[in-house]
């Protein structure tokens, strides 16, 4: 997993899973704490995430809300969009452009 960027926009790549969760949490919390306004997570380079990785995203979302900020997901890969829809988290998380649940292919 790699994360690059600043307190306004981060690009997340690789696998966001149990092995990378602690490092990702540290980077995301620092970005939330050090900035203002929206924090955009660009997921273009993200290969996959597991439940732990999704928990890191949700934790950053809650922390951003407490800091008066908004966590915004950008370029969510289709397989991760399906997971967000299945868990109904697409209703909670801010997703740039939204997710058209009806247009997602079923697996």
mmCIF file with all atom_site columns, N, CA, C and O in Angstrom, residues 1-4 11-17 20 42-50 77 79-80:
data_model
loop_
_atom_site.group_PDB
_atom_site.id
_atom_site.type_symbol
_atom_site.label_atom_id
_atom_site.label_alt_id
_atom_site.label_comp_id
_atom_site.label_asym_id
_atom_site.label_entity_id
_atom_site.label_seq_id
_atom_site.pdbx_PDB_ins_code
_atom_site.Cartn_x
_atom_site.Cartn_y
_atom_site.Cartn_z
_atom_site.occupancy
_atom_site.B_iso_or_equiv
_atom_site.pdbx_formal_charge
_atom_site.auth_seq_id
_atom_site.auth_comp_id
_atom_site.auth_asym_id
_atom_site.auth_atom_id
_atom_site.pdbx_PDB_model_num
ATOM 1  N N  . UNK A 1 1  ? 0.838   -1.161 0.000  1.00 0.00 ? 1  UNK A N  1
ATOM 2  C CA . UNK A 1 1  ? 0.000   0.000  0.000  1.00 0.00 ? 1  UNK A CA 1
ATOM 3  C C  . UNK A 1 1  ? 0.886   1.228  0.000  1.00 0.00 ? 1  UNK A C  1
ATOM 4  O O  . UNK A 1 1  ? 1.923   1.250  0.629  1.00 0.00 ? 1  UNK A O  1
ATOM 5  N N  . UNK A 1 2  ? 0.464   2.241  -0.734 1.00 0.00 ? 2  UNK A N  1
ATOM 6  C CA . UNK A 1 2  ? 1.148   3.522  -0.688 1.00 0.00 ? 2  UNK A CA 1
ATOM 7  C C  . UNK A 1 2  ? 0.115   4.644  -0.691 1.00 0.00 ? 2  UNK A C  1
ATOM 8  O O  . UNK A 1 2  ? -0.969  4.500  -1.255 1.00 0.00 ? 2  UNK A O  1
ATOM 9  N N  . UNK A 1 3  ? 0.460   5.710  -0.002 1.00 0.00 ? 3  UNK A N  1
ATOM 10 C CA . UNK A 1 3  ? -0.389  6.901  0.038  1.00 0.00 ? 3  UNK A CA 1
ATOM 11 C C  . UNK A 1 3  ? 0.528   8.088  -0.193 1.00 0.00 ? 3  UNK A C  1
ATOM 12 O O  . UNK A 1 3  ? 1.555   8.229  0.461  1.00 0.00 ? 3  UNK A O  1
ATOM 13 N N  . UNK A 1 4  ? 0.146   8.922  -1.148 1.00 0.00 ? 4  UNK A N  1
ATOM 14 C CA . UNK A 1 4  ? 0.921   10.135 -1.384 1.00 0.00 ? 4  UNK A CA 1
ATOM 15 C C  . UNK A 1 4  ? -0.036  11.308 -1.510 1.00 0.00 ? 4  UNK A C  1
ATOM 16 O O  . UNK A 1 4  ? -1.185  11.135 -1.900 1.00 0.00 ? 4  UNK A O  1
ATOM 17 N N  . UNK A 1 11 ? -3.668  10.173 -2.724 1.00 0.00 ? 11 UNK A N  1
ATOM 18 C CA . UNK A 1 11 ? -3.852  9.077  -3.674 1.00 0.00 ? 11 UNK A CA 1
ATOM 19 C C  . UNK A 1 11 ? -3.465  7.799  -2.942 1.00 0.00 ? 11 UNK A C  1
ATOM 20 O O  . UNK A 1 11 ? -2.355  7.687  -2.420 1.00 0.00 ? 11 UNK A O  1
ATOM 21 N N  . UNK A 1 12 ? -4.397  6.859  -2.884 1.00 0.00 ? 12 UNK A N  1
ATOM 22 C CA . UNK A 1 12 ? -4.183  5.595  -2.187 1.00 0.00 ? 12 UNK A CA 1
ATOM 23 C C  . UNK A 1 12 ? -4.011  4.501  -3.237 1.00 0.00 ? 12 UNK A C  1
ATOM 24 O O  . UNK A 1 12 ? -4.830  4.381  -4.140 1.00 0.00 ? 12 UNK A O  1
ATOM 25 N N  . UNK A 1 13 ? -2.946  3.715  -3.113 1.00 0.00 ? 13 UNK A N  1
ATOM 26 C CA . UNK A 1 13 ? -2.701  2.654  -4.085 1.00 0.00 ? 13 UNK A CA 1
ATOM 27 C C  . UNK A 1 13 ? -2.305  1.353  -3.420 1.00 0.00 ? 13 UNK A C  1
ATOM 28 O O  . UNK A 1 13 ? -1.959  1.312  -2.242 1.00 0.00 ? 13 UNK A O  1
ATOM 29 N N  . UNK A 1 14 ? -2.377  0.277  -4.181 1.00 0.00 ? 14 UNK A N  1
ATOM 30 C CA . UNK A 1 14 ? -2.026  -1.046 -3.663 1.00 0.00 ? 14 UNK A CA 1
ATOM 31 C C  . UNK A 1 14 ? -3.201  -1.689 -2.961 1.00 0.00 ? 14 UNK A C  1
ATOM 32 O O  . UNK A 1 14 ? -4.342  -1.542 -3.379 1.00 0.00 ? 14 UNK A O  1
ATOM 33 N N  . UNK A 1 15 ? -2.896  -2.383 -1.868 1.00 0.00 ? 15 UNK A N  1
ATOM 34 C CA . UNK A 1 15 ? -3.930  -3.083 -1.093 1.00 0.00 ? 15 UNK A CA 1
ATOM 35 C C  . UNK A 1 15 ? -4.090  -2.397 0.262  1.00 0.00 ? 15 UNK A C  1
ATOM 36 O O  . UNK A 1 15 ? -3.125  -2.241 0.994  1.00 0.00 ? 15 UNK A O  1
ATOM 37 N N  . UNK A 1 16 ? -5.321  -2.024 0.575  1.00 0.00 ? 16 UNK A N  1
ATOM 38 C CA . UNK A 1 16 ? -5.633  -1.460 1.882  1.00 0.00 ? 16 UNK A CA 1
ATOM 39 C C  . UNK A 1 16 ? -6.267  -2.590 2.678  1.00 0.00 ? 16 UNK A C  1
ATOM 40 O O  . UNK A 1 16 ? -7.450  -2.888 2.538  1.00 0.00 ? 16 UNK A O  1
ATOM 41 N N  . UNK A 1 17 ? -5.435  -3.253 3.486  1.00 0.00 ? 17 UNK A N  1
ATOM 42 C CA . UNK A 1 17 ? -5.907  -4.436 4.197  1.00 0.00 ? 17 UNK A CA 1
ATOM 43 C C  . UNK A 1 17 ? -5.324  -4.474 5.601  1.00 0.00 ? 17 UNK A C  1
ATOM 44 O O  . UNK A 1 17 ? -4.735  -3.505 6.065  1.00 0.00 ? 17 UNK A O  1
ATOM 45 N N  . UNK A 1 20 ? -1.735  -3.284 6.076  1.00 0.00 ? 20 UNK A N  1
ATOM 46 C CA . UNK A 1 20 ? -1.392  -1.879 5.845  1.00 0.00 ? 20 UNK A CA 1
ATOM 47 C C  . UNK A 1 20 ? -2.267  -0.915 6.643  1.00 0.00 ? 20 UNK A C  1
ATOM 48 O O  . UNK A 1 20 ? -2.062  0.298  6.590  1.00 0.00 ? 20 UNK A O  1
ATOM 49 N N  . UNK A 1 42 ? -8.274  9.806  -3.479 1.00 0.00 ? 42 UNK A N  1
ATOM 50 C CA . UNK A 1 42 ? -8.327  9.317  -4.852 1.00 0.00 ? 42 UNK A CA 1
ATOM 51 C C  . UNK A 1 42 ? -7.953  7.840  -4.825 1.00 0.00 ? 42 UNK A C  1
ATOM 52 O O  . UNK A 1 42 ? -6.841  7.475  -4.449 1.00 0.00 ? 42 UNK A O  1
ATOM 53 N N  . UNK A 1 43 ? -8.888  6.988  -5.207 1.00 0.00 ? 43 UNK A N  1
ATOM 54 C CA . UNK A 1 43 ? -8.698  5.539  -5.130 1.00 0.00 ? 43 UNK A CA 1
ATOM 55 C C  . UNK A 1 43 ? -8.376  4.911  -6.487 1.00 0.00 ? 43 UNK A C  1
ATOM 56 O O  . UNK A 1 43 ? -8.463  3.694  -6.646 1.00 0.00 ? 43 UNK A O  1
ATOM 57 N N  . UNK A 1 44 ? -7.970  5.722  -7.450 1.00 0.00 ? 44 UNK A N  1
ATOM 58 C CA . UNK A 1 44 ? -7.660  5.232  -8.798 1.00 0.00 ? 44 UNK A CA 1
ATOM 59 C C  . UNK A 1 44 ? -6.669  4.074  -8.772 1.00 0.00 ? 44 UNK A C  1
ATOM 60 O O  . UNK A 1 44 ? -6.806  3.108  -9.516 1.00 0.00 ? 44 UNK A O  1
ATOM 61 N N  . UNK A 1 45 ? -5.647  4.163  -7.915 1.00 0.00 ? 45 UNK A N  1
ATOM 62 C CA . UNK A 1 45 ? -4.576  3.170  -7.883 1.00 0.00 ? 45 UNK A CA 1
ATOM 63 C C  . UNK A 1 45 ? -4.804  2.059  -6.865 1.00 0.00 ? 45 UNK A C  1
ATOM 64 O O  . UNK A 1 45 ? -3.953  1.196  -6.689 1.00 0.00 ? 45 UNK A O  1
ATOM 65 N N  . UNK A 1 46 ? -5.962  2.069  -6.185 1.00 0.00 ? 46 UNK A N  1
ATOM 66 C CA . UNK A 1 46 ? -6.238  1.058  -5.161 1.00 0.00 ? 46 UNK A CA 1
ATOM 67 C C  . UNK A 1 46 ? -6.642  -0.257 -5.823 1.00 0.00 ? 46 UNK A C  1
ATOM 68 O O  . UNK A 1 46 ? -7.571  -0.300 -6.625 1.00 0.00 ? 46 UNK A O  1
ATOM 69 N N  . UNK A 1 47 ? -5.907  -1.317 -5.516 1.00 0.00 ? 47 UNK A N  1
ATOM 70 C CA . UNK A 1 47 ? -6.192  -2.636 -6.084 1.00 0.00 ? 47 UNK A CA 1
ATOM 71 C C  . UNK A 1 47 ? -7.323  -3.340 -5.351 1.00 0.00 ? 47 UNK A C  1
ATOM 72 O O  . UNK A 1 47 ? -8.169  -3.983 -5.962 1.00 0.00 ? 47 UNK A O  1
ATOM 73 N N  . UNK A 1 48 ? -7.310  -3.251 -4.018 1.00 0.00 ? 48 UNK A N  1
ATOM 74 C CA . UNK A 1 48 ? -8.343  -3.919 -3.230 1.00 0.00 ? 48 UNK A CA 1
ATOM 75 C C  . UNK A 1 48 ? -8.320  -3.394 -1.799 1.00 0.00 ? 48 UNK A C  1
ATOM 76 O O  . UNK A 1 48 ? -7.365  -2.753 -1.376 1.00 0.00 ? 48 UNK A O  1
ATOM 77 N N  . UNK A 1 49 ? -9.396  -3.693 -1.088 1.00 0.00 ? 49 UNK A N  1
ATOM 78 C CA . UNK A 1 49 ? -9.463  -3.432 0.349  1.00 0.00 ? 49 UNK A CA 1
ATOM 79 C C  . UNK A 1 49 ? -10.238 -4.556 0.993  1.00 0.00 ? 49 UNK A C  1
ATOM 80 O O  . UNK A 1 49 ? -11.034 -5.227 0.344  1.00 0.00 ? 49 UNK A O  1
ATOM 81 N N  . UNK A 1 50 ? -9.954  -4.794 2.256  1.00 0.00 ? 50 UNK A N  1
ATOM 82 C CA . UNK A 1 50 ? -10.716 -5.793 2.997  1.00 0.00 ? 50 UNK A CA 1
ATOM 83 C C  . UNK A 1 50 ? -11.522 -5.061 4.062  1.00 0.00 ? 50 UNK A C  1
ATOM 84 O O  . UNK A 1 50 ? -11.577 -3.825 4.073  1.00 0.00 ? 50 UNK A O  1
ATOM 85 N N  . UNK A 1 77 ? -13.000 2.234  -7.580 1.00 0.00 ? 77 UNK A N  1
ATOM 86 C CA . UNK A 1 77 ? -13.078 1.131  -8.548 1.00 0.00 ? 77 UNK A CA 1
ATOM 87 C C  . UNK A 1 77 ? -14.410 0.379  -8.443 1.00 0.00 ? 77 UNK A C  1
ATOM 88 O O  . UNK A 1 77 ? -14.997 0.294  -7.354 1.00 0.00 ? 77 UNK A O  1
ATOM 89 N N  . UNK A 1 79 ? -15.424 -2.757 -8.297 1.00 0.00 ? 79 UNK A N  1
ATOM 90 C CA . UNK A 1 79 ? -15.631 -3.818 -7.311 1.00 0.00 ? 79 UNK A CA 1
ATOM 91 C C  . UNK A 1 79 ? -15.784 -3.234 -5.910 1.00 0.00 ? 79 UNK A C  1
ATOM 92 O O  . UNK A 1 79 ? -16.514 -3.773 -5.079 1.00 0.00 ? 79 UNK A O  1
ATOM 93 N N  . UNK A 1 80 ? -15.153 -2.104 -5.649 1.00 0.00 ? 80 UNK A N  1
ATOM 94 C CA . UNK A 1 80 ? -15.300 -1.461 -4.344 1.00 0.00 ? 80 UNK A CA 1
ATOM 95 C C  . UNK A 1 80 ? -16.614 -0.687 -4.264 1.00 0.00 ? 80 UNK A C  1
ATOM 96 O O  . UNK A 1 80 ? -17.213 -0.591 -3.203 1.00 0.00 ? 80 UNK A O  1
#
